[in-house]
Coordinates of C-alpha atoms in Angstrom, one line a residue:
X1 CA 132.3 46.5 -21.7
X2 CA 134.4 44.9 -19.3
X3 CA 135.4 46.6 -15.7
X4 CA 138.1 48.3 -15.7
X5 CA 139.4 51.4 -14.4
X6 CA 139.8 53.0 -17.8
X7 CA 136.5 52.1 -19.0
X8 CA 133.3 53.8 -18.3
X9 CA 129.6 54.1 -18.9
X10 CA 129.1 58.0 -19.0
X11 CA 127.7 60.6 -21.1
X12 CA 129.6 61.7 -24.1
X13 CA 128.8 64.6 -26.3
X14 CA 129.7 64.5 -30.3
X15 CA 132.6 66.7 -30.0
X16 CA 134.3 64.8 -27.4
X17 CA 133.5 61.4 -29.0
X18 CA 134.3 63.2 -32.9
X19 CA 137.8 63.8 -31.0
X20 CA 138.5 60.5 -29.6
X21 CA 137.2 58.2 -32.1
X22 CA 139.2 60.2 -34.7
X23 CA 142.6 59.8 -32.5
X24 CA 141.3 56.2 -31.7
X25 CA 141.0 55.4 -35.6
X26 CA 144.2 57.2 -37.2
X27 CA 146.0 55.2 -34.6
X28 CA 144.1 52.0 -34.6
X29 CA 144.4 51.9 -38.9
X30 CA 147.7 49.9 -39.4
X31 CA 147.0 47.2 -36.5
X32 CA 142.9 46.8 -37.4
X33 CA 144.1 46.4 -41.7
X34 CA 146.6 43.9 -40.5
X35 CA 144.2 42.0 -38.5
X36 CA 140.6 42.1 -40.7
X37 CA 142.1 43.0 -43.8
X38 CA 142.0 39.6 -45.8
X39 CA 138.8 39.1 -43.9
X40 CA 137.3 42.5 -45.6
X41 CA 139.3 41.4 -48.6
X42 CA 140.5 44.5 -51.1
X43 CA 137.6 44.7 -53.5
X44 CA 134.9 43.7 -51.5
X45 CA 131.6 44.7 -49.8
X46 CA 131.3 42.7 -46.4
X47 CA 128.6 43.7 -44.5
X48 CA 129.8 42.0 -41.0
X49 CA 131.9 39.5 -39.3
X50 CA 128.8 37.0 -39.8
X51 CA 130.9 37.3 -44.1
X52 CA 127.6 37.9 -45.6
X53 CA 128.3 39.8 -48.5
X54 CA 126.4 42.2 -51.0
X55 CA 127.6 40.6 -53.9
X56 CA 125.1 37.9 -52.4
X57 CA 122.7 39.7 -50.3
X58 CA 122.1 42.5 -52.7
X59 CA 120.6 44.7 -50.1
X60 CA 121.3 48.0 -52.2
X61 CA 119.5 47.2 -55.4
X62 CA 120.6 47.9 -58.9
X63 CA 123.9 49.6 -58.2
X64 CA 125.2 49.9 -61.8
X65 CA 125.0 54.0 -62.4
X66 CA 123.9 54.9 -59.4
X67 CA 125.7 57.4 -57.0
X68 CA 126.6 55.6 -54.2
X69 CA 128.3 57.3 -50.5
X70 CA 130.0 54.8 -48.3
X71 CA 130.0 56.5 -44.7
X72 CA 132.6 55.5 -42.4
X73 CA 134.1 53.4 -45.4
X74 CA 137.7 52.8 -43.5
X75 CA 139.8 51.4 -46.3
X76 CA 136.8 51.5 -49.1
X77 CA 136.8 48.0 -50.1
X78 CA 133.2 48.3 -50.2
X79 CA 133.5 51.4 -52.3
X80 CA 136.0 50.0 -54.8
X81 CA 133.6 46.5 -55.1
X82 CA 130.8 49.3 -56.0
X83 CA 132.8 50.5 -58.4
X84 CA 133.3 47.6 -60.0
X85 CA 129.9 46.9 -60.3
X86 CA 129.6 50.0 -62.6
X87 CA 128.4 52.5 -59.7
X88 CA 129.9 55.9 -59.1
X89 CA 130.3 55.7 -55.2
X90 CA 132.3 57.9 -52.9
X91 CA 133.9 57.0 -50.2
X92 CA 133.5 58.8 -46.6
X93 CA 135.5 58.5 -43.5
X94 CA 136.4 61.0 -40.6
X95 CA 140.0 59.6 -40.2
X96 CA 142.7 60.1 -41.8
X97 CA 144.7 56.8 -41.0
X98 CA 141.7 55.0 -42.2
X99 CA 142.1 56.8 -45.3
X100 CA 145.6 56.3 -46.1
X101 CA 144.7 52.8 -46.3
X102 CA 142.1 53.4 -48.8
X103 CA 144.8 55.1 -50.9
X104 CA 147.2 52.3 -51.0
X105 CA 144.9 49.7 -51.7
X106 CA 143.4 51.3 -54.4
X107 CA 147.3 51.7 -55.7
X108 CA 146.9 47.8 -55.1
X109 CA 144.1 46.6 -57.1
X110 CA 143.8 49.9 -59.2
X111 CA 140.6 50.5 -58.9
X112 CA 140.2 54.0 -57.4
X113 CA 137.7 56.0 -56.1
X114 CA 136.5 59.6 -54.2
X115 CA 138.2 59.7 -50.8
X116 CA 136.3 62.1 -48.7
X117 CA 137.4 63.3 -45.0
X118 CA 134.6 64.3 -43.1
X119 CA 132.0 64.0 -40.1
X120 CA 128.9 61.8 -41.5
X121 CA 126.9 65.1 -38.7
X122 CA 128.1 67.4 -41.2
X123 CA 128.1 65.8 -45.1
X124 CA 129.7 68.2 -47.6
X125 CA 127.6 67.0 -50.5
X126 CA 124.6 68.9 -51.7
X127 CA 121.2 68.0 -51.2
X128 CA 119.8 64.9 -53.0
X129 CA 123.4 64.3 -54.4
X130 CA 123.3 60.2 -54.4
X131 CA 121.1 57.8 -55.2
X132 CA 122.5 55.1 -52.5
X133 CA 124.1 55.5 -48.8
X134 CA 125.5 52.8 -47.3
X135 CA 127.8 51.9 -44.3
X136 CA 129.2 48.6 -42.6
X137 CA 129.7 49.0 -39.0
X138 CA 130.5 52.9 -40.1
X139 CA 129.7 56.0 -38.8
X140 CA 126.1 55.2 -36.7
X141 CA 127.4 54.0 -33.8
X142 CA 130.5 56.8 -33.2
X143 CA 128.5 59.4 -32.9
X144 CA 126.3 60.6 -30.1
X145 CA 123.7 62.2 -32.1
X146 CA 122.5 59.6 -34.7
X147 CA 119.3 61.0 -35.3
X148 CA 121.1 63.3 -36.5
X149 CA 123.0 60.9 -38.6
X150 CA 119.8 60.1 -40.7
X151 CA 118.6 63.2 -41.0
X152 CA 121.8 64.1 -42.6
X153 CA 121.5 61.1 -44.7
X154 CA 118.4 61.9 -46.0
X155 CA 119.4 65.5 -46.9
X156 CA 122.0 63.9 -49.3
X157 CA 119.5 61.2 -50.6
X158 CA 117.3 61.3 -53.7
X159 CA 113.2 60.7 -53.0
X160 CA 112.8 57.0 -53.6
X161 CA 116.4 56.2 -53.1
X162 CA 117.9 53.5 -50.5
X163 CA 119.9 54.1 -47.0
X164 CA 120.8 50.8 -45.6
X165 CA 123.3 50.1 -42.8
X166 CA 124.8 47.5 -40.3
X167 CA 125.7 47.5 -36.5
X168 CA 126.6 45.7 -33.6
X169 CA 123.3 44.0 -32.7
X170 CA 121.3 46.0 -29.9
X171 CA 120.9 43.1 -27.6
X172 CA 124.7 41.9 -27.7
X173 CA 125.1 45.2 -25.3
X174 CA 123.6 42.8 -22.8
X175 CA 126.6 40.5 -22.7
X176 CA 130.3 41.3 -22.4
X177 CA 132.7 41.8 -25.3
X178 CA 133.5 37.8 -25.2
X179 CA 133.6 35.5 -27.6
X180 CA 133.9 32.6 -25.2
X181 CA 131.7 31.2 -22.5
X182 CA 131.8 34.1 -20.2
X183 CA 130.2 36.3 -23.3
X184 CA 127.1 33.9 -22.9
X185 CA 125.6 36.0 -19.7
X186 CA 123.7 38.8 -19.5
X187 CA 125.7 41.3 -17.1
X188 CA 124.0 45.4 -18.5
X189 CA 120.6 46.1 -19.1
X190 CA 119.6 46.6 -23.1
X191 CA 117.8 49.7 -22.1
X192 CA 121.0 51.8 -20.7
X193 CA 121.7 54.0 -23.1
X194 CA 125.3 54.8 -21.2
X195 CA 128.0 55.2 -24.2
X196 CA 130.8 52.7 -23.7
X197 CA 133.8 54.6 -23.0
X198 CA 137.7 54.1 -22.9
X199 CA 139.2 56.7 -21.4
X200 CA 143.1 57.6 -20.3
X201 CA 144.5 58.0 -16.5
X202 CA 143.0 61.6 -16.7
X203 CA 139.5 60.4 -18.0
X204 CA 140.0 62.0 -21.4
X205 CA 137.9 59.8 -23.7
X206 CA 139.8 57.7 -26.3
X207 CA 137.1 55.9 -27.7
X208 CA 133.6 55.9 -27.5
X209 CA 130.7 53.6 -29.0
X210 CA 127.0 54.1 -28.4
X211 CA 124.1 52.1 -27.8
X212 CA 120.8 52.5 -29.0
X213 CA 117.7 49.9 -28.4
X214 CA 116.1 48.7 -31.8
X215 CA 113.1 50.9 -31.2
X216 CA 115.8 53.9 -30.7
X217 CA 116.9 53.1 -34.3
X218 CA 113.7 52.4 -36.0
X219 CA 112.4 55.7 -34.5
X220 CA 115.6 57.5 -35.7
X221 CA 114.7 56.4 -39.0
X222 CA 110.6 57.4 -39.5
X223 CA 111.8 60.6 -38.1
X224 CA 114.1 61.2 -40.5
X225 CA 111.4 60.6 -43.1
X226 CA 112.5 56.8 -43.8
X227 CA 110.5 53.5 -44.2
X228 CA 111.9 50.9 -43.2
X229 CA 112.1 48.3 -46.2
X230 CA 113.6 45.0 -44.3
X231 CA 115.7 44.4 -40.5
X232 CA 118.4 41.6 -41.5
X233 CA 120.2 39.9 -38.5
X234 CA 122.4 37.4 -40.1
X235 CA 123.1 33.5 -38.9
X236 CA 125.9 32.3 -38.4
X237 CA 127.0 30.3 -41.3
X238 CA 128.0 26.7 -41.0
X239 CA 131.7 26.1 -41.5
X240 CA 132.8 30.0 -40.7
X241 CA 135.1 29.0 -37.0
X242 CA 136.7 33.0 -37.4
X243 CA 136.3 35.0 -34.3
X244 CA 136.1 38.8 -34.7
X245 CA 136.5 40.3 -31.3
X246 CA 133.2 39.7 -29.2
X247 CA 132.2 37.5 -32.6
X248 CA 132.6 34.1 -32.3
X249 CA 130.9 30.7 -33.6
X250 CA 129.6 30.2 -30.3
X251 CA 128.1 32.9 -29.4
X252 CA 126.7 33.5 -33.0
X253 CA 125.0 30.4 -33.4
X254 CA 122.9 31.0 -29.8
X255 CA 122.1 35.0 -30.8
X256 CA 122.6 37.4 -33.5
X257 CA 125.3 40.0 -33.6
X258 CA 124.8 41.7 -36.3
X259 CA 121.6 44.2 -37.6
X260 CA 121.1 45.0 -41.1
X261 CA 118.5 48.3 -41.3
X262 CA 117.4 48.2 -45.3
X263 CA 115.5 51.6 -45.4
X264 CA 114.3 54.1 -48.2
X265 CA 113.5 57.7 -49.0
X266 CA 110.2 57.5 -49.7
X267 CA 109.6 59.3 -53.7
X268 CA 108.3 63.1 -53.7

């Protein structure tokens, strides 16, 4: 969110942001793996840069037999960890270099599971196909239509089944992307909706990320037919000094930076 002459706060439809976050992604994959790879760990479900995990937080319930989709799930560690815990998941992503990664770890660690490519607007699963759908920092915010998002999710959900997912916290869009002292004052408003946009010398958008207020997302959700079961906003845990781009120690023990919606179908 920082000035620059390639960045921008403009208005970005889904095809133009579908197209640039899928360029930005296939060649983002290599560089992002070797950087938050052992962080995200191989077989593992990480819900954000705060580490708190679902092997702890258990935020999806009974997993064991249940059909789980990751959306946006990258390299599907989070996939493979559900797989170990005896669910069937299946793992989603729109790019193709994020994919390839999923491939060769699950060479790695041979546990394998369902790679899907697709656009989480359009889900090529049939209605009430899973019992679970879950995303870490996936999908939600990429998109410029997330209502659309849940309704989708919902489609593919089961009545009484659970839809839970994590994002950038809403009110970190006050401050810039910085982990250090300068990302301690408030510089946009929290209720501009303006995407955040990188774009090349000709203004063609290479990567796009968009903002929605907490009421935005909670009225997404009852739209879609959800109820809203629990908001998490992890603390920053004593001890943890990593720094994840804007994420830092500093920052995270003053304000959240992550949001954790816990959400489900309500049964026919």
């Amino acid at each position: 969110m920082d000035d620059d002459s390639r960045v921008a706060r403009r208005t970005v439809g889904d095809a133009e942001a579908r197209r640039a976050n899928r360029r930005w992604w296939d060649g983002d994959a290599d560089a992002y793996q070797a950087e938050h790879g052992a962080f995200l760990g191989d077989v593992d479900f990480v819900w954000c840069p705060e580490g708190l995990r679902e092997a702890d937080a258990r935020l999806l319930g009974e997993v064991s037999g249940r059909r789980v989709l990751e959306l946006g799930a990258g390299a599907a560690a989070a996939a493979r960890w559900l797989a170990t815990q005896g669910a069937r998941p299946v793992a989603l992503d729109l790019s193709a270099g994020m994919l390839r990664h999923a491939a060769l770890a699950a060479d790695h660690t041979g546990v394998r599971v369902p790679l899907v490519q697709a656009d989480a607007l359009a889900l090529p699963f049939a209605d009430a196909a899973f019992d679970v759908v879950c995303t870490a920092f996936g999908a939600v915010p990429f998109v410029a239509d997330s209502a659309a998002v849940m309704r989708e999710v919902a489609r593919v959900l089961r009545p009484g089944g659970r839809w839970v997912f994590s994002v950038t916290h809403p009110m970190r869009w006050i401050f810039l992307d910085d982990p250090g002292e300068h990302g301690l004052t408030a510089v946009h408003s929290y209720f501009d909706r303006s995407p955040y946009v990188e774009q090349d010398e000709h203004g063609v958008a290479t990567y796009v990320e968009q903002h929605r207020t907490l009421g935005d997302r909670i009225r997404e959700l009852v739209g879609a037919g959800f109820r809203l079961v629990d908001l998490v906003e992890p603390e920053w845990p004593e001890g943890h000094e990593g720094i994840w781009g804007q994420w830092s120690p500093l920052r995270g023990r003053l304000f959240p930076g992550t949001a954790i919606f816990v959400t489900e179908k309500p049964p026919a």
